[in-house]
Amino acid sequence: MRPEILYPLFAPVTALPGVGARVAKLIEKVAGPLVVDLCWHIPTGLIDRRFRPKVSEAEPGRIATLTLQVEAHLPPSARRFPYRVRCADETGFLHLVFFHARPDYLMKLLPPGSTRIVSGTLETFHGERQITHPDHVVPPEEFDERMTVEPVYPLTAGLSPKVLRRAIMAAIDRAPELPEWIDGSIRSGRRWPSWREALSRVHAPNSSDDLLPESSARMRLAFDELVASQLALAIIRARQRRQAARAFPSGGRLRQAAEAVLPFQLTRSQRQALAEFAGDLASGKRMLRLLQGDVGSGKTVVAFLAMADVIEAGAQAALMAPTEILARQHLFTIERLASAVGIEVALLTGREKGKSRREILARIADGSARVVVGTHALFQDEVVFHDLALAVVDEQHRFGVDQRVRLAEKGQRTHVLVMTATPIPRTLTLTAYGDLDHSALREKPAGRQPIDTRTIPLSRIEEVVASLSRALESGARVYWVCPLVEESEQVDAAAAEARYRDLAARFPGRVGLVHGRLKAAEKDAVMAAFAAGEIEILVSTTVIEVGVDVPEATVMVIEHAERFGLAQLHQLRGRVGRGAWRSTCLLLYAAPLNDTARARLDTMRRTDDGFTIAEEDLRLRGAGEVLGTRQSGLPAMRLADLTHHADLLADAQQFAKLVLERDPDLTSPQGEALKTLLYLFGRDAAIRYIRSG
Ligand code: ADP
Ligand code: MG
């Protein structure tokens, strides 16, 4: 249960004065439905009203805050003219100018003879000073110093800055003083204010420095958020780790047989990863592990060898992929090995229908299908495993954490191995996969040739096409990728179709086309023809991004490479260089390149190491983008920005670890405060784990 001290923060925003249903809807759109969401809605700029000149000193174009006597109201002589109010101090006069104003309202706001503090942008008109529609008009006794520097917040249509600002101020006023959860030694070393003080300061910037992510108040709040997420992950992880799972000894007959049929030597990092899996599987505790490695680094093979260990003990394994093509690719890799050692493999995707689907489901249920490869179809309720002991989830970034959990729940305390071919930078791994152990395949299998990567302006496309005919003569197979024009399969398909027609005219009978609008069976047929060498150029949209292993393909042409992200370019390039032959990647770009696009293409030319590219991607795009909410399956960070707070993340992880070592059930005073922190950031699930664990 949420501690009572947090109740005011978890009230709906309608609990705030001046916030009715209409405004609440708008606030919900920009910030969220609760008072606490307003606290996290931090300013992105400020308006400085501290310039307090006399009338004669006011500068045109600059915001001024003046103390004025109201002298006279000057109603317009005709409707199209504005209403003016003449005001003055001892140095001179100016006019306040109002269009479409209601005179009775202005009389009340600016009674003749009264003193008013007025703030707005001064201008000159026909040689006279004036302020059109002043931002603020208040009697001196209502003047609040806080108004002289106004935070500027992200808005939405229909929500006025004034209304939002007032609601946020009210929200902060309601924020209670909370028990301190950060050790005094950490705080004093960094001069961090208390939580409440930090919150007020963030919303009352004094200068543009206060808006920086590096300001001490922002750092403190970011640290809080990171600690909440790291602590929650650590709790869940510790708890899941404590879950007993069946122990599987490693390296039995089946595994040895499978290794013996491999036509190659495992790399050192493949062996290392296998040893790590073996340790997990034999531990009697649940395995929760992430395997990162570039395309072609040999993840699928390693996963299969781990499967062999659980299958030997009579259990089943599943491999779930994000797309149909990729599921089939895995099936292909695995079936070659599995059939050599007599393991039965089943495929289940959305395409297995009717009688054959029922048969597959029956084989999964009675356990005769020892390895089940599939897509999301594996989640469905109709899929019942006889005894699922190991779930391997490929391309994790396309699944959410929830889906991962659901798959694991298909079995009794199923061991889970997550594989991703999109390495993410070390700093982000903690955030995205902090609940998992990590293994990485950092080296490429022996015999792989480096890929010769070149950038070429699109104006030289004719030369590129000419060079293709030479490459084809020497037996090359070519991928030609057309860009994502917009988020529309139809438009992308049209671009690919046009390129297909060009190339097909040039190389009749040797070109194929795949795009997202083709039926899966049509797509597969084209892919199969390409794999078999019946066609030699495959024009496609980005559907070939994942999966697809054609070792004979040695040329990758990417049209409008400047439109692709680094991670995507890297994935695409990974389609070539898989065999023993030397491969080429041609990045065709439209000049002129902007700086980021140039930096991306340079990175591609310089390195083909996925981990290096991931770090560079982080530098160019920022953490928020690299770690899109949907992709990571994590709630987005509101206060922490990992491009600026990456060091804080490591500190937060360290802090969470120490705290849990000292006080695993969070019962000390600091532990209790940390529970409040978890609730404050909506990490209630982690607390349930403490309670029940
Ligand atoms: P990933 O799943 O990481 O993309 P795969 O496991 O599909 O990689 O392997 C890619 C290709 O490399 C496959 O054809 C596979 O048989 C081959 N391969 C895997 N490990 C090695 C190795 N150690 N030496 C040579 N080839 C390997
Ligand atoms: Mg693979």
Coordinates of N, CA and C in Angstrom, one line a residue, residues 417-609:
L417 N 16.5 -17.1 -21.9 CA 17.7 -16.6 -22.6 C 17.2 -15.6 -23.6
V418 N 17.6 -14.3 -23.5 CA 17.2 -13.3 -24.4 C 18.4 -13.0 -25.4
M419 N 18.1 -12.9 -26.7 CA 19.2 -12.7 -27.6 C 18.9 -11.4 -28.3
T420 N 19.9 -10.5 -28.5 CA 19.7 -9.4 -29.3 C 20.9 -9.1 -30.2
A421 N 20.6 -8.8 -31.4 CA 21.7 -8.5 -32.4 C 21.9 -7.0 -32.5
T422 N 21.2 -6.3 -31.7 CA 21.4 -4.8 -31.7 C 22.0 -4.5 -30.3
P423 N 23.4 -4.6 -30.3 CA 24.0 -4.3 -29.1 C 23.6 -2.9 -28.6
I424 N 23.4 -2.8 -27.3 CA 23.2 -1.4 -26.9 C 24.4 -1.0 -25.9
P425 N 24.6 0.3 -25.9 CA 25.8 0.7 -25.1 C 25.8 0.2 -23.7
R426 N 26.9 0.1 -23.1 CA 27.1 -0.5 -21.8 C 26.2 0.3 -20.8
T427 N 26.2 1.6 -20.9 CA 25.5 2.4 -19.9 C 24.0 2.1 -20.0
L428 N 23.5 1.8 -21.2 CA 22.1 1.6 -21.4 C 21.7 0.2 -21.0
T429 N 22.6 -0.7 -21.1 CA 22.3 -2.1 -20.8 C 21.7 -2.2 -19.4
L430 N 22.3 -1.4 -18.5 CA 21.8 -1.4 -17.1 C 20.4 -1.0 -17.0
T431 N 20.0 0.0 -17.8 CA 18.6 0.4 -17.7 C 17.7 -0.5 -18.4
A432 N 18.1 -1.0 -19.6 CA 17.2 -1.8 -20.4 C 17.1 -3.3 -19.9
Y433 N 18.3 -3.8 -19.4 CA 18.3 -5.2 -19.1 C 18.9 -5.4 -17.7
G434 N 18.7 -4.5 -16.8 CA 19.3 -4.6 -15.5 C 18.9 -5.8 -14.7
D435 N 17.7 -6.4 -15.1 CA 17.3 -7.5 -14.4 C 17.9 -8.8 -15.0
L436 N 18.7 -8.7 -16.0 CA 19.3 -9.9 -16.6 C 20.8 -10.0 -16.4
D437 N 21.3 -11.2 -16.4 CA 22.8 -11.3 -16.5 C 23.2 -11.2 -18.0
H438 N 24.4 -10.8 -18.2 CA 24.8 -10.6 -19.6 C 25.9 -11.5 -20.1
S439 N 25.8 -11.9 -21.3 CA 26.8 -12.5 -22.0 C 27.0 -11.8 -23.4
A440 N 28.1 -11.8 -23.9 CA 28.3 -11.1 -25.2 C 29.2 -11.9 -26.1
L441 N 28.9 -11.9 -27.4 CA 29.7 -12.5 -28.4 C 30.4 -11.3 -29.1
R442 N 31.6 -11.0 -28.7 CA 32.3 -9.8 -29.3 C 33.2 -10.1 -30.5
E443 N 33.5 -11.4 -30.7 CA 34.4 -11.6 -31.9 C 33.6 -12.3 -33.0
K444 N 34.0 -12.1 -34.2 CA 33.4 -12.7 -35.3 C 34.0 -14.1 -35.5
P445 N 33.1 -15.1 -36.0 CA 33.7 -16.4 -36.3 C 34.9 -16.2 -37.2
A446 N 35.8 -17.2 -37.1 CA 37.1 -17.1 -37.9 C 36.7 -17.2 -39.4
G447 N 37.6 -16.6 -40.2 CA 37.4 -16.7 -41.6 C 36.5 -15.6 -42.2
R448 N 35.9 -14.8 -41.3 CA 35.1 -13.8 -41.9 C 36.0 -12.6 -42.4
Q449 N 35.6 -12.2 -43.6 CA 36.4 -11.1 -44.2 C 35.8 -9.8 -43.8
P450 N 36.6 -8.8 -43.6 CA 36.0 -7.5 -43.3 C 35.2 -7.0 -44.5
I451 N 34.2 -6.2 -44.3 CA 33.4 -5.7 -45.4 C 33.9 -4.3 -45.8
D452 N 34.2 -4.2 -47.1 CA 34.7 -3.0 -47.7 C 33.5 -2.0 -47.8
T453 N 33.5 -1.0 -47.0 CA 32.3 -0.1 -47.0 C 32.7 1.3 -47.7
R454 N 31.9 1.7 -48.6 CA 32.2 3.0 -49.3 C 30.9 3.8 -49.3
T455 N 31.1 5.2 -49.3 CA 30.0 6.1 -49.4 C 30.1 6.7 -50.8
I456 N 29.0 6.8 -51.5 CA 29.0 7.3 -52.9 C 27.8 8.2 -53.1
P457 N 28.0 9.4 -53.7 CA 26.8 10.2 -53.9 C 25.9 9.6 -54.9
L458 N 24.6 9.8 -54.7 CA 23.6 9.2 -55.6 C 23.8 9.6 -57.0
S459 N 24.4 10.8 -57.3 CA 24.6 11.2 -58.6 C 25.4 10.2 -59.4
R460 N 26.2 9.4 -58.7 CA 27.0 8.4 -59.4 C 26.4 7.0 -59.5
I461 N 25.1 7.0 -59.4 CA 24.4 5.7 -59.3 C 24.6 4.8 -60.6
E462 N 24.8 5.5 -61.7 CA 25.1 4.8 -63.0 C 26.4 4.0 -62.9
E463 N 27.4 4.6 -62.3 CA 28.7 3.8 -62.1 C 28.5 2.6 -61.2
V464 N 27.6 2.8 -60.2 CA 27.3 1.7 -59.3 C 26.7 0.6 -60.0
V465 N 25.7 0.9 -60.8 CA 25.0 -0.1 -61.6 C 26.0 -0.8 -62.5
A466 N 26.8 -0.1 -63.2 CA 27.8 -0.7 -64.1 C 28.7 -1.6 -63.3
S467 N 29.1 -1.2 -62.1 CA 30.0 -2.1 -61.3 C 29.3 -3.4 -60.9
L468 N 28.0 -3.3 -60.8 CA 27.2 -4.5 -60.5 C 27.4 -5.6 -61.5
S469 N 27.4 -5.1 -62.8 CA 27.5 -6.2 -63.8 C 28.8 -6.9 -63.7
R470 N 29.9 -6.2 -63.4 CA 31.2 -6.8 -63.2 C 31.1 -7.8 -62.0
A471 N 30.4 -7.4 -60.9 CA 30.4 -8.2 -59.7 C 29.6 -9.5 -60.0
L472 N 28.5 -9.3 -60.8 CA 27.6 -10.5 -61.1 C 28.4 -11.5 -62.0
E473 N 29.2 -10.9 -62.9 CA 30.0 -11.8 -63.7 C 30.9 -12.7 -62.8
S474 N 31.4 -12.2 -61.8 CA 32.3 -13.0 -60.9 C 31.5 -13.8 -59.9
G475 N 30.2 -13.9 -60.1 CA 29.4 -14.8 -59.2 C 28.8 -14.2 -58.0
A476 N 28.8 -12.8 -57.8 CA 28.3 -12.2 -56.6 C 26.8 -12.2 -56.6
R477 N 26.2 -12.2 -55.4 CA 24.8 -11.9 -55.2 C 24.6 -10.6 -54.5
V478 N 23.6 -9.8 -54.9 CA 23.5 -8.4 -54.5 C 22.2 -8.1 -53.8
Y479 N 22.3 -7.5 -52.6 CA 21.1 -6.9 -52.0 C 21.1 -5.4 -52.4
W480 N 19.9 -5.0 -52.8 CA 19.7 -3.5 -53.1 C 18.6 -3.0 -52.2
V481 N 18.9 -2.2 -51.2 CA 17.9 -1.8 -50.3 C 17.4 -0.4 -50.6
C482 N 16.1 -0.3 -50.7 CA 15.5 1.1 -50.9 C 15.1 1.7 -49.6
P483 N 15.1 3.0 -49.5 CA 14.9 3.6 -48.3 C 13.5 3.6 -47.8
L484 N 13.4 3.8 -46.5 CA 12.1 4.1 -45.9 C 11.7 5.5 -46.3
V485 N 10.7 5.6 -47.1 CA 10.3 7.0 -47.6 C 9.5 7.6 -46.5
E486 N 8.5 6.9 -46.1 CA 7.7 7.4 -44.9 C 7.2 6.1 -44.2
E487 N 6.4 6.4 -43.2 CA 5.9 5.2 -42.4 C 4.8 4.5 -43.2
S488 N 5.0 4.3 -44.5 CA 3.9 3.7 -45.2 C 4.5 2.6 -46.1
E489 N 4.0 1.4 -45.9 CA 4.5 0.3 -46.7 C 4.3 0.6 -48.2
Q490 N 3.1 1.2 -48.5 CA 2.7 1.4 -49.8 C 3.7 2.3 -50.6
V491 N 4.1 3.4 -50.0 CA 5.0 4.3 -50.6 C 6.4 3.7 -50.7
D492 N 6.8 3.0 -49.7 CA 8.1 2.3 -49.7 C 8.2 1.3 -50.8
A493 N 7.1 0.6 -50.9 CA 7.0 -0.5 -51.9 C 7.1 0.2 -53.3
A494 N 6.5 1.3 -53.5 CA 6.5 2.0 -54.8 C 8.0 2.3 -55.2
A495 N 8.7 2.8 -54.2 CA 10.1 3.2 -54.5 C 10.9 1.9 -54.9
A496 N 10.7 0.9 -54.2 CA 11.4 -0.4 -54.4 C 11.0 -0.9 -55.8
E497 N 9.7 -0.8 -56.1 CA 9.2 -1.3 -57.4 C 9.9 -0.5 -58.6
A498 N 10.0 0.8 -58.4 CA 10.6 1.6 -59.5 C 12.1 1.1 -59.7
R499 N 12.8 1.0 -58.6 CA 14.2 0.5 -58.7 C 14.3 -0.9 -59.3
Y500 N 13.3 -1.7 -58.9 CA 13.3 -3.1 -59.4 C 13.1 -3.0 -61.0
R501 N 12.2 -2.2 -61.4 CA 12.0 -2.1 -62.9 C 13.3 -1.7 -63.6
D502 N 13.9 -0.7 -63.1 CA 15.2 -0.2 -63.7 C 16.2 -1.3 -63.8
L503 N 16.4 -2.0 -62.7 CA 17.5 -3.0 -62.6 C 17.1 -4.2 -63.4
A504 N 15.8 -4.6 -63.4 CA 15.3 -5.7 -64.2 C 15.5 -5.5 -65.7
A505 N 15.3 -4.2 -66.1 CA 15.5 -3.9 -67.5 C 17.0 -4.1 -67.9
R506 N 17.8 -3.8 -66.9 CA 19.3 -3.9 -67.2 C 19.8 -5.3 -67.1
F507 N 19.2 -6.1 -66.1 CA 19.7 -7.4 -65.9 C 18.5 -8.4 -66.0
P508 N 17.9 -8.6 -67.2 CA 16.7 -9.3 -67.3 C 16.8 -10.7 -66.7
G509 N 15.7 -11.1 -66.0 CA 15.6 -12.4 -65.4 C 16.5 -12.7 -64.2
R510 N 17.2 -11.7 -63.8 CA 18.2 -11.9 -62.7 C 17.8 -11.1 -61.4
V511 N 16.7 -10.4 -61.4 CA 16.4 -9.5 -60.3 C 15.1 -9.9 -59.7
G512 N 15.0 -9.9 -58.3 CA 13.8 -10.2 -57.6 C 13.5 -9.0 -56.7
L513 N 12.2 -9.0 -56.2 CA 11.7 -7.9 -55.4 C 11.0 -8.4 -54.2
V514 N 11.3 -7.9 -53.0 CA 10.5 -8.2 -51.8 C 10.2 -6.9 -51.1
H515 N 9.0 -6.7 -50.6 CA 8.6 -5.6 -49.8 C 7.5 -6.1 -48.9
G516 N 7.2 -5.2 -47.9 CA 6.2 -5.6 -46.9 C 4.8 -5.8 -47.4
R517 N 4.5 -5.4 -48.6 CA 3.1 -5.6 -49.0 C 2.9 -7.0 -49.7
L518 N 4.0 -7.7 -49.9 CA 3.8 -9.0 -50.5 C 3.3 -10.0 -49.4
K519 N 2.6 -11.0 -49.9 CA 2.2 -12.0 -49.0 C 3.4 -12.8 -48.5
A520 N 3.3 -13.3 -47.3 CA 4.5 -14.0 -46.7 C 5.0 -15.1 -47.7
A521 N 4.1 -15.8 -48.3 CA 4.5 -16.9 -49.1 C 5.2 -16.4 -50.4
E522 N 4.8 -15.3 -50.9 CA 5.4 -14.7 -52.0 C 6.8 -14.2 -51.7
K523 N 6.9 -13.6 -50.5 CA 8.2 -13.1 -50.0 C 9.1 -14.3 -49.9
D524 N 8.7 -15.3 -49.2 CA 9.5 -16.5 -49.0 C 10.0 -17.1 -50.3
A525 N 9.1 -17.1 -51.3 CA 9.5 -17.7 -52.6 C 10.6 -16.9 -53.2
V526 N 10.5 -15.5 -53.1 CA 11.6 -14.7 -53.7 C 12.9 -14.9 -52.9
M527 N 12.8 -14.9 -51.6 CA 14.0 -15.1 -50.8 C 14.6 -16.4 -51.1
A528 N 13.8 -17.4 -51.2 CA 14.3 -18.7 -51.5 C 15.1 -18.8 -52.9
A529 N 14.5 -18.1 -53.9 CA 15.1 -18.0 -55.2 C 16.5 -17.3 -55.1
F530 N 16.5 -16.3 -54.2 CA 17.8 -15.5 -54.1 C 18.8 -16.4 -53.3
A531 N 18.3 -17.1 -52.3 CA 19.2 -18.0 -51.6 C 19.8 -19.1 -52.5
A532 N 18.9 -19.6 -53.4 CA 19.4 -20.7 -54.3 C 20.2 -20.2 -55.5
G533 N 20.2 -18.8 -55.7 CA 21.0 -18.3 -56.8 C 20.2 -18.2 -58.1
E534 N 18.9 -18.5 -58.0 CA 18.1 -18.4 -59.3 C 18.0 -16.9 -59.7
I535 N 17.9 -16.0 -58.7 CA 18.0 -14.6 -59.0 C 19.3 -14.1 -58.3
E536 N 19.9 -13.1 -58.8 CA 21.1 -12.6 -58.2 C 21.1 -11.3 -57.6
I537 N 20.1 -10.5 -57.9 CA 19.9 -9.2 -57.3 C 18.6 -9.2 -56.6
L538 N 18.6 -8.8 -55.3 CA 17.4 -8.8 -54.6 C 17.1 -7.3 -54.2
V539 N 16.1 -6.8 -54.8 CA 15.7 -5.4 -54.4 C 14.7 -5.5 -53.3
S540 N 14.9 -4.7 -52.3 CA 13.9 -4.8 -51.2 C 13.8 -3.5 -50.4
T541 N 12.7 -3.4 -49.6 CA 12.6 -2.4 -48.6 C 13.4 -3.0 -47.4
T542 N 13.2 -2.4 -46.2 CA 14.0 -2.9 -45.1 C 13.5 -4.2 -44.5
V543 N 12.6 -4.9 -45.2 CA 12.1 -6.1 -44.7 C 13.2 -7.1 -44.5
I544 N 14.4 -6.9 -45.2 CA 15.5 -7.9 -45.0 C 16.3 -7.5 -43.8
E545 N 15.9 -6.5 -43.1 CA 16.8 -6.0 -42.0 C 17.1 -7.2 -41.0
V546 N 16.2 -7.9 -40.6 CA 16.5 -9.0 -39.7 C 16.5 -10.3 -40.4
G547 N 17.1 -11.3 -39.8 CA 17.1 -12.6 -40.4 C 17.9 -12.8 -41.6
V548 N 17.4 -13.7 -42.5 CA 18.0 -13.8 -43.8 C 19.5 -14.1 -43.8
D549 N 19.8 -15.3 -44.0 CA 21.2 -15.6 -44.0 C 21.6 -16.2 -45.4
V550 N 22.2 -15.5 -46.3 CA 22.6 -16.0 -47.6 C 24.1 -15.7 -47.7
P551 N 24.9 -16.7 -47.4 CA 26.3 -16.5 -47.3 C 26.9 -16.1 -48.6
E552 N 26.3 -16.4 -49.7 CA 26.8 -16.1 -51.0 C 26.6 -14.6 -51.4
A553 N 25.8 -13.9 -50.6 CA 25.5 -12.5 -50.9 C 26.8 -11.7 -50.5
T554 N 27.4 -10.9 -51.4 CA 28.6 -10.2 -51.1 C 28.5 -8.7 -51.4
V555 N 27.4 -8.3 -51.9 CA 27.3 -6.9 -52.2 C 26.0 -6.3 -51.6
M556 N 26.1 -5.3 -50.8 CA 25.0 -4.6 -50.2 C 24.9 -3.2 -50.7
V557 N 23.9 -2.8 -51.4 CA 23.8 -1.4 -51.8 C 22.6 -0.8 -51.0
I558 N 22.9 0.3 -50.4 CA 21.8 0.9 -49.6 C 21.6 2.3 -50.2
E559 N 20.4 2.5 -50.8 CA 20.1 3.7 -51.4 C 19.6 4.8 -50.4
H560 N 19.9 6.0 -50.5 CA 19.6 7.0 -49.5 C 20.0 6.6 -48.1
A561 N 21.3 6.2 -48.0 CA 21.8 5.7 -46.8 C 21.6 6.7 -45.7
E562 N 21.6 8.0 -46.1 CA 21.6 9.1 -45.1 C 20.2 9.1 -44.3
R563 N 19.2 8.4 -44.9 CA 18.0 8.4 -44.2 C 17.9 7.3 -43.1
F564 N 18.8 6.4 -43.1 CA 18.8 5.3 -42.1 C 19.5 5.7 -40.8
G565 N 19.1 5.1 -39.7 CA 19.8 5.2 -38.5 C 21.0 4.3 -38.5
L566 N 22.0 4.6 -37.6 CA 23.2 3.8 -37.5 C 22.9 2.3 -37.3
A567 N 22.0 2.1 -36.3 CA 21.8 0.7 -35.9 C 21.2 -0.1 -37.1
Q568 N 20.3 0.6 -37.8 CA 19.7 0.0 -39.0 C 20.7 -0.3 -40.1
L569 N 21.6 0.7 -40.4 CA 22.6 0.5 -41.4 C 23.5 -0.7 -41.0
H570 N 23.8 -0.7 -39.7 CA 24.7 -1.8 -39.3 C 24.0 -3.2 -39.5
Q571 N 22.7 -3.2 -39.1 CA 21.9 -4.5 -39.3 C 21.9 -4.9 -40.8
L572 N 21.7 -3.9 -41.6 CA 21.6 -4.2 -43.0 C 22.9 -4.7 -43.6
R573 N 24.0 -4.0 -43.2 CA 25.3 -4.4 -43.7 C 25.6 -5.8 -43.2
G574 N 25.1 -6.2 -42.1 CA 25.3 -7.5 -41.5 C 24.8 -8.6 -42.4
R575 N 24.0 -8.3 -43.4 CA 23.5 -9.3 -44.3 C 24.5 -9.9 -45.2
V576 N 25.6 -9.1 -45.4 CA 26.7 -9.6 -46.3 C 27.9 -9.8 -45.4
G577 N 28.9 -10.4 -46.0 CA 30.1 -10.7 -45.2 C 29.9 -11.9 -44.3
R578 N 29.0 -12.8 -44.7 CA 28.7 -13.9 -43.8 C 29.4 -15.2 -44.3
G579 N 29.9 -15.1 -45.6 CA 30.6 -16.3 -46.1 C 32.1 -16.1 -46.1
A580 N 32.8 -16.8 -46.8 CA 34.2 -16.7 -46.8 C 34.7 -15.7 -47.8
W581 N 33.8 -15.1 -48.6 CA 34.2 -14.2 -49.7 C 34.2 -12.7 -49.2
R582 N 35.0 -12.0 -49.9 CA 35.1 -10.6 -49.6 C 33.9 -9.8 -50.0
S583 N 33.3 -9.0 -49.1 CA 32.1 -8.3 -49.4 C 32.2 -6.8 -49.4
T584 N 31.3 -6.2 -50.1 CA 31.3 -4.8 -50.3 C 29.9 -4.2 -49.8
C585 N 30.0 -3.0 -49.2 CA 28.7 -2.3 -48.9 C 28.8 -0.9 -49.5
L586 N 27.9 -0.6 -50.3 CA 27.9 0.7 -50.9 C 26.8 1.6 -50.4
L587 N 27.2 2.7 -49.7 CA 26.2 3.5 -49.1 C 25.9 4.7 -50.0
L588 N 24.8 4.7 -50.7 CA 24.5 5.8 -51.7 C 23.8 6.9 -50.9
Y589 N 24.3 8.1 -51.1 CA 23.6 9.2 -50.3 C 23.3 10.4 -51.2
A590 N 22.3 11.1 -50.8 CA 21.9 12.3 -51.5 C 22.7 13.5 -50.9
A591 N 23.5 14.2 -51.7 CA 24.3 15.3 -51.2 C 23.3 16.5 -51.2
P592 N 23.5 17.5 -50.3 CA 24.6 17.6 -49.3 C 24.1 16.9 -48.0
L593 N 25.1 16.3 -47.3 CA 24.8 15.6 -46.1 C 24.8 16.6 -44.9
N594 N 23.9 16.4 -44.0 CA 24.0 17.2 -42.8 C 25.0 16.6 -41.8
D595 N 25.4 17.3 -40.8 CA 26.5 16.8 -39.9 C 26.3 15.4 -39.3
T596 N 25.1 15.2 -38.8 CA 24.8 13.9 -38.2 C 24.9 12.8 -39.2
A597 N 24.3 13.0 -40.4 CA 24.2 12.0 -41.4 C 25.7 11.7 -41.8
R598 N 26.5 12.7 -42.0 CA 27.9 12.5 -42.3 C 28.6 11.7 -41.3
A599 N 28.3 12.1 -40.0 CA 29.0 11.3 -38.9 C 28.6 9.9 -38.9
R600 N 27.3 9.6 -39.2 CA 26.8 8.2 -39.3 C 27.5 7.4 -40.3
L601 N 27.6 8.0 -41.5 CA 28.2 7.3 -42.6 C 29.7 7.1 -42.4
D602 N 30.3 8.1 -41.8 CA 31.8 7.9 -41.5 C 32.0 6.8 -40.5
T603 N 31.1 6.7 -39.5 CA 31.2 5.6 -38.5 C 31.1 4.3 -39.2
M604 N 30.2 4.2 -40.2 CA 30.0 3.0 -40.9 C 31.2 2.6 -41.7
R605 N 31.9 3.6 -42.2 CA 33.1 3.3 -43.0 C 34.2 2.9 -42.1
R606 N 34.2 3.4 -40.9 CA 35.4 3.2 -40.0 C 35.4 1.9 -39.3
T607 N 34.2 1.4 -38.9 CA 34.1 0.2 -38.1 C 33.0 -0.7 -38.5
D608 N 33.1 -2.0 -38.2 CA 31.9 -2.8 -38.4 C 31.7 -3.6 -37.1
D609 N 32.2 -3.0 -35.9 CA 31.9 -3.6 -34.7 C 30.6 -3.1 -34.1

